[in-house]
Amino acid sequence: MAVTLGDDERQYLALFEDVTGASGQDCVVEDDRLLVVVTRGEMGEAIGPQGQHVQEFEEQVGKPVRLIEAADQPSDFVANALAPAAVYNVTISENDDTVAYAEVADEDRGVAIGKDGETIEAARTLVERHFGIADIQLT
């Protein structure tokens, strides 16, 4: 799916690339944070040594940033979006709606959900934008 970026998102991505040296593919601006999809293989550069790059970017934008590594396959993207939770398997079901079922270790369910559901909601937003998947369910 083609992702359309507004002016704000393009400006944030340009700043992200300038500060981190990594390429960004998408940016979602939320009230209290930014979601940035980083080009596959560039996550280390985006984070930087001891997290310096992403910290500097957060300071410049004035809000927390969640980085998600891009993937070509929907199942890989779902797993990346739920990181750092250990995702063992992702099954995509296409009945009435397209739903991703992510098998997560019991001890990582809280990590996959995140504080106040922030991690799974971010994952749902991004998989809808990139792959047209309507929901993610943890199994």
GROMACS .gro file of N, CA, C and O in nm, residues 8-88:
model
  324
    8ASP      N    1   0.379   1.793   0.783
    8ASP     CA    2   0.441   1.771   0.913
    8ASP      C    3   0.522   1.642   0.915
    8ASP      O    4   0.636   1.639   0.964
    9GLU      N    5   0.462   1.536   0.862
    9GLU     CA    6   0.531   1.406   0.862
    9GLU      C    7   0.659   1.412   0.778
    9GLU      O    8   0.762   1.359   0.818
   10ARG      N    9   0.652   1.477   0.662
   10ARG     CA   10   0.772   1.489   0.577
   10ARG      C   11   0.881   1.569   0.648
   10ARG      O   12   1.000   1.535   0.640
   11GLN      N   13   0.842   1.674   0.720
   11GLN     CA   14   0.941   1.755   0.793
   11GLN      C   15   1.005   1.674   0.905
   11GLN      O   16   1.127   1.681   0.925
   12TYR      N   17   0.924   1.597   0.979
   12TYR     CA   18   0.980   1.513   1.085
   12TYR      C   19   1.075   1.409   1.027
   12TYR      O   20   1.181   1.383   1.083
   13LEU      N   21   1.039   1.347   0.914
   13LEU     CA   22   1.126   1.246   0.854
   13LEU      C   23   1.257   1.309   0.805
   13LEU      O   24   1.363   1.248   0.820
   14ALA      N   25   1.249   1.427   0.747
   14ALA     CA   26   1.372   1.494   0.702
   14ALA      C   27   1.463   1.523   0.820
   14ALA      O   28   1.585   1.500   0.814
   15LEU      N   29   1.406   1.571   0.931
   15LEU     CA   30   1.485   1.598   1.050
   15LEU      C   31   1.541   1.467   1.106
   15LEU      O   32   1.658   1.461   1.146
   16PHE      N   33   1.459   1.363   1.108
   16PHE     CA   34   1.504   1.232   1.156
   16PHE      C   35   1.626   1.186   1.077
   16PHE      O   36   1.726   1.143   1.134
   17GLU      N   37   1.620   1.198   0.946
   17GLU     CA   38   1.731   1.154   0.862
   17GLU      C   39   1.855   1.240   0.884
   17GLU      O   40   1.967   1.189   0.888
   18ASP      N   41   1.836   1.371   0.902
   18ASP     CA   42   1.949   1.460   0.928
   18ASP      C   43   2.017   1.427   1.061
   18ASP      O   44   2.139   1.423   1.070
   19VAL      N   45   1.937   1.403   1.164
   19VAL     CA   46   1.991   1.382   1.298
   19VAL      C   47   2.053   1.243   1.312
   19VAL      O   48   2.160   1.228   1.370
   20THR      N   49   1.986   1.140   1.258
   20THR     CA   50   2.030   1.003   1.283
   20THR      C   51   2.119   0.946   1.174
   20THR      O   52   2.195   0.853   1.199
   21GLY      N   53   2.105   0.995   1.053
   21GLY     CA   54   2.178   0.938   0.940
   21GLY      C   55   2.109   0.815   0.883
   21GLY      O   56   2.156   0.755   0.786
   22ALA      N   57   1.996   0.776   0.939
   22ALA     CA   58   1.918   0.662   0.891
   22ALA      C   59   1.802   0.712   0.807
   22ALA      O   60   1.756   0.825   0.823
   23SER      N   61   1.752   0.626   0.718
   23SER     CA   62   1.639   0.662   0.634
   23SER      C   63   1.508   0.622   0.701
   23SER      O   64   1.498   0.512   0.756
   24GLY      N   65   1.411   0.709   0.692
   24GLY     CA   66   1.278   0.679   0.744
   24GLY      C   67   1.181   0.661   0.629
   24GLY      O   68   1.190   0.729   0.528
   25GLN      N   69   1.088   0.567   0.644
   25GLN     CA   70   0.990   0.539   0.539
   25GLN      C   71   0.851   0.593   0.571
   25GLN      O   72   0.772   0.613   0.481
   26ASP      N   73   0.824   0.615   0.698
   26ASP     CA   74   0.691   0.662   0.737
   26ASP      C   75   0.703   0.730   0.872
   26ASP      O   76   0.795   0.701   0.950
   27CYS      N   77   0.610   0.819   0.898
   27CYS     CA   78   0.603   0.889   1.026
   27CYS      C   79   0.457   0.912   1.059
   27CYS      O   80   0.380   0.957   0.974
   28VAL      N   81   0.419   0.876   1.180
   28VAL     CA   82   0.284   0.902   1.229
   28VAL      C   83   0.298   0.995   1.348
   28VAL      O   84   0.369   0.964   1.444
   29VAL      N   85   0.230   1.108   1.342
   29VAL     CA   86   0.234   1.206   1.451
   29VAL      C   87   0.113   1.181   1.540
   29VAL      O   88  -0.001   1.191   1.496
   30GLU      N   89   0.141   1.144   1.665
   30GLU     CA   90   0.036   1.128   1.765
   30GLU      C   91   0.047   1.243   1.863
   30GLU      O   92   0.146   1.315   1.863
   31ASP      N   93  -0.055   1.259   1.947
   31ASP     CA   94  -0.055   1.370   2.043
   31ASP      C   95   0.068   1.372   2.131
   31ASP      O   96   0.127   1.476   2.157
   32ASP      N   97   0.109   1.252   2.178
   32ASP     CA   98   0.214   1.247   2.278
   32ASP      C   99   0.343   1.181   2.231
   32ASP      O  100   0.436   1.164   2.309
   33ARG      N  101   0.352   1.144   2.101
   33ARG     CA  102   0.475   1.082   2.051
   33ARG      C  103   0.473   1.074   1.899
   33ARG      O  104   0.372   1.101   1.835
   34LEU      N  105   0.589   1.033   1.845
   34LEU     CA  106   0.602   1.008   1.702
   34LEU      C  107   0.631   0.860   1.680
   34LEU      O  108   0.705   0.799   1.758
   35LEU      N  109   0.575   0.805   1.574
   35LEU     CA  110   0.609   0.670   1.531
   35LEU      C  111   0.687   0.685   1.402
   35LEU      O  112   0.640   0.750   1.308
   36VAL      N  113   0.806   0.630   1.396
   36VAL     CA  114   0.890   0.640   1.277
   36VAL      C  115   0.923   0.500   1.229
   36VAL      O  116   0.976   0.419   1.304
   37VAL      N  117   0.891   0.472   1.102
   37VAL     CA  118   0.927   0.346   1.040
   37VAL      C  119   1.062   0.365   0.973
   37VAL      O  120   1.078   0.448   0.884
   38VAL      N  121   1.161   0.289   1.021
   38VAL     CA  122   1.299   0.300   0.976
   38VAL      C  123   1.325   0.197   0.867
   38VAL      O  124   1.280   0.083   0.876
   39THR      N  125   1.396   0.237   0.764
   39THR     CA  126   1.431   0.146   0.656
   39THR      C  127   1.500   0.022   0.711
   39THR      O  128   1.585   0.033   0.801
   40ARG      N  129   1.464  -0.093   0.658
   40ARG     CA  130   1.518  -0.220   0.704
   40ARG      C  131   1.670  -0.219   0.700
   40ARG      O  132   1.730  -0.174   0.602
   41GLY      N  133   1.731  -0.264   0.809
   41GLY     CA  134   1.876  -0.270   0.818
   41GLY      C  135   1.941  -0.145   0.872
   41GLY      O  136   2.062  -0.141   0.892
   42GLU      N  137   1.862  -0.040   0.898
   42GLU     CA  138   1.918   0.087   0.944
   42GLU      C  139   1.880   0.121   1.088
   42GLU      O  140   1.903   0.233   1.134
   43MET      N  141   1.826   0.025   1.161
   43MET     CA  142   1.782   0.051   1.298
   43MET      C  143   1.899   0.088   1.389
   43MET      O  144   1.889   0.180   1.470
   44GLY      N  145   2.011   0.019   1.374
   44GLY     CA  146   2.128   0.050   1.456
   44GLY      C  147   2.175   0.193   1.436
   44GLY      O  148   2.208   0.264   1.532
   45GLU      N  149   2.177   0.238   1.312
   45GLU     CA  150   2.216   0.375   1.282
   45GLU      C  151   2.115   0.473   1.340
   45GLU      O  152   2.151   0.578   1.393
   46ALA      N  153   1.987   0.440   1.330
   46ALA     CA  154   1.882   0.527   1.383
   46ALA      C  155   1.895   0.544   1.534
   46ALA      O  156   1.879   0.654   1.587
   47ILE      N  157   1.925   0.436   1.603
   47ILE     CA  158   1.939   0.441   1.749
   47ILE      C  159   2.069   0.510   1.787
   47ILE      O  160   2.072   0.596   1.874
   48GLY      N  161   2.178   0.471   1.722
   48GLY     CA  162   2.308   0.530   1.751
   48GLY      C  163   2.372   0.469   1.874
   48GLY      O  164   2.308   0.394   1.949
   49PRO      N  165   2.501   0.501   1.896
   49PRO     CA  166   2.572   0.446   2.013
   49PRO      C  167   2.507   0.494   2.143
   49PRO      O  168   2.481   0.612   2.160
   50GLN      N  169   2.476   0.399   2.230
   50GLN     CA  170   2.408   0.426   2.356
   50GLN      C  171   2.278   0.507   2.337
   50GLN      O  172   2.237   0.583   2.425
   51GLY      N  173   2.215   0.492   2.220
   51GLY     CA  174   2.089   0.561   2.194
   51GLY      C  175   2.101   0.709   2.165
   51GLY      O  176   2.001   0.781   2.167
   52GLN      N  177   2.221   0.756   2.136
   52GLN     CA  178   2.245   0.900   2.119
   52GLN      C  179   2.164   0.961   2.005
   52GLN      O  180   2.111   1.072   2.020
   53HIS      N  181   2.155   0.892   1.891
   53HIS     CA  182   2.086   0.951   1.776
   53HIS      C  183   1.938   0.972   1.803
   53HIS      O  184   1.883   1.080   1.780
   54VAL      N  185   1.874   0.867   1.853
   54VAL     CA  186   1.730   0.880   1.878
   54VAL      C  187   1.703   0.978   1.992
   54VAL      O  188   1.606   1.053   1.989
   55GLN      N  189   1.791   0.982   2.091
   55GLN     CA  190   1.774   1.078   2.201
   55GLN      C  191   1.784   1.222   2.150
   55GLN      O  192   1.704   1.308   2.189
   56GLU      N  193   1.880   1.248   2.063
   56GLU     CA  194   1.894   1.383   2.007
   56GLU      C  195   1.771   1.420   1.925
   56GLU      O  196   1.721   1.533   1.933
   57PHE      N  197   1.720   1.324   1.848
   57PHE     CA  198   1.599   1.349   1.770
   57PHE      C  199   1.480   1.379   1.861
   57PHE      O  200   1.404   1.474   1.837
   58GLU      N  201   1.465   1.302   1.970
   58GLU     CA  202   1.357   1.326   2.065
   58GLU      C  203   1.367   1.466   2.126
   58GLU      O  204   1.266   1.534   2.143
   59GLU      N  205   1.488   1.506   2.159
   59GLU     CA  206   1.508   1.640   2.216
   59GLU      C  207   1.468   1.748   2.116
   59GLU      O  208   1.405   1.848   2.153
   60GLN      N  209   1.501   1.729   1.990
   60GLN     CA  210   1.469   1.830   1.889
   60GLN      C  211   1.319   1.839   1.860
   60GLN      O  212   1.268   1.947   1.833
   61VAL      N  213   1.248   1.726   1.865
   61VAL     CA  214   1.104   1.730   1.837
   61VAL      C  215   1.021   1.751   1.963
   61VAL      O  216   0.902   1.780   1.955
   62GLY      N  217   1.082   1.733   2.079
   62GLY     CA  218   1.012   1.759   2.204
   62GLY      C  219   0.910   1.656   2.245
   62GLY      O  220   0.817   1.686   2.320
   63LYS      N  221   0.925   1.535   2.195
   63LYS     CA  222   0.835   1.427   2.235
   63LYS      C  223   0.902   1.292   2.215
   63LYS      O  224   0.997   1.282   2.137
   64PRO      N  225   0.854   1.189   2.284
   64PRO     CA  226   0.912   1.056   2.267
   64PRO      C  227   0.891   1.005   2.125
   64PRO      O  228   0.795   1.040   2.057
   65VAL      N  229   0.982   0.918   2.083
   65VAL     CA  230   0.978   0.861   1.949
   65VAL      C  231   0.983   0.709   1.962
   65VAL      O  232   1.065   0.656   2.036
   66ARG      N  233   0.897   0.640   1.890
   66ARG     CA  234   0.900   0.494   1.882
   66ARG      C  235   0.948   0.457   1.743
   66ARG      O  236   0.890   0.500   1.643
   67LEU      N  237   1.055   0.379   1.736
   67LEU     CA  238   1.111   0.335   1.609
   67LEU      C  239   1.065   0.194   1.578
   67LEU      O  240   1.068   0.106   1.664
   68ILE      N  241   1.023   0.172   1.453
   68ILE     CA  242   0.979   0.042   1.407
   68ILE      C  243   1.054   0.013   1.278
   68ILE      O  244   1.056   0.096   1.187
   69GLU      N  245   1.116  -0.104   1.269
   69GLU     CA  246   1.190  -0.139   1.148
   69GLU      C  247   1.094  -0.187   1.039
   69GLU      O  248   1.006  -0.269   1.064
   70ALA      N  249   1.111  -0.135   0.919
   70ALA     CA  250   1.028  -0.173   0.805
   70ALA      C  251   1.053  -0.320   0.769
   70ALA      O  252   1.157  -0.378   0.802
   71ALA      N  253   0.957  -0.379   0.700
   71ALA     CA  254   0.968  -0.517   0.652
   71ALA      C  255   0.883  -0.530   0.527
   71ALA      O  256   0.782  -0.461   0.511
   72ASP      N  257   0.924  -0.620   0.438
   72ASP     CA  258   0.849  -0.643   0.315
   72ASP      C  259   0.726  -0.730   0.337
   72ASP      O  260   0.626  -0.714   0.268
   73GLN      N  261   0.735  -0.822   0.432
   73GLN     CA  262   0.625  -0.914   0.459
   73GLN      C  263   0.541  -0.865   0.576
   73GLN      O  264   0.597  -0.822   0.678
   74PRO      N  265   0.408  -0.873   0.565
   74PRO     CA  266   0.323  -0.827   0.675
   74PRO      C  267   0.353  -0.895   0.808
   74PRO      O  268   0.353  -0.830   0.912
   75SER      N  269   0.380  -1.025   0.807
   75SER     CA  270   0.406  -1.095   0.932
   75SER      C  271   0.533  -1.043   0.999
   75SER      O  272   0.538  -1.028   1.122
   76ASP      N  273   0.636  -1.015   0.920
   76ASP     CA  274   0.760  -0.960   0.975
   76ASP      C  275   0.737  -0.819   1.030
   76ASP      O  276   0.791  -0.783   1.134
   77PHE      N  277   0.656  -0.741   0.959
   77PHE     CA  278   0.628  -0.605   1.005
   77PHE      C  279   0.552  -0.606   1.137
   77PHE      O  280   0.581  -0.528   1.227
   78VAL      N  281   0.456  -0.697   1.151
   78VAL     CA  282   0.381  -0.710   1.277
   78VAL      C  283   0.478  -0.742   1.390
   78VAL      O  284   0.474  -0.680   1.497
   79ALA      N  285   0.568  -0.837   1.368
   79ALA     CA  286   0.666  -0.874   1.472
   79ALA      C  287   0.754  -0.755   1.507
   79ALA      O  288   0.780  -0.729   1.625
   80ASN      N  289   0.799  -0.680   1.407
   80ASN     CA  290   0.882  -0.563   1.432
   80ASN      C  291   0.806  -0.456   1.511
   80ASN      O  292   0.861  -0.391   1.599
   81ALA      N  293   0.679  -0.439   1.478
   81ALA     CA  294   0.598  -0.336   1.544
   81ALA      C  295   0.571  -0.370   1.690
   81ALA      O  296   0.548  -0.280   1.772
   82LEU      N  297   0.575  -0.498   1.725
   82LEU     CA  298   0.551  -0.540   1.863
   82LEU      C  299   0.680  -0.552   1.943
   82LEU      O  300   0.677  -0.579   2.064
   83ALA      N  301   0.793  -0.535   1.879
   83ALA     CA  302   0.924  -0.543   1.948
   83ALA      C  303   0.929  -0.439   2.059
   83ALA      O  304   0.868  -0.334   2.049
   84PRO      N  305   0.995  -0.472   2.168
   84PRO     CA  306   1.090  -0.580   2.189
   84PRO      C  307   1.028  -0.710   2.238
   84PRO      O  308   1.101  -0.799   2.283
   85ALA      N  309   0.897  -0.725   2.231
   85ALA     CA  310   0.835  -0.852   2.271
   85ALA      C  311   0.882  -0.963   2.177
   85ALA      O  312   0.900  -0.941   2.058
   86ALA      N  313   0.900  -1.082   2.232
   86ALA     CA  314   0.936  -1.198   2.151
   86ALA      C  315   0.811  -1.251   2.082
   86ALA      O  316   0.719  -1.298   2.147
   87VAL      N  317   0.808  -1.237   1.949
   87VAL     CA  318   0.696  -1.285   1.869
   87VAL      C  319   0.742  -1.412   1.798
   87VAL      O  320   0.836  -1.408   1.720
   88TYR      N  321   0.676  -1.524   1.829
   88TYR     CA  322   0.717  -1.653   1.774
   88TYR      C  323   0.661  -1.679   1.635
   88TYR      O  324   0.724  -1.742   1.552
   0.00000   0.00000   0.00000
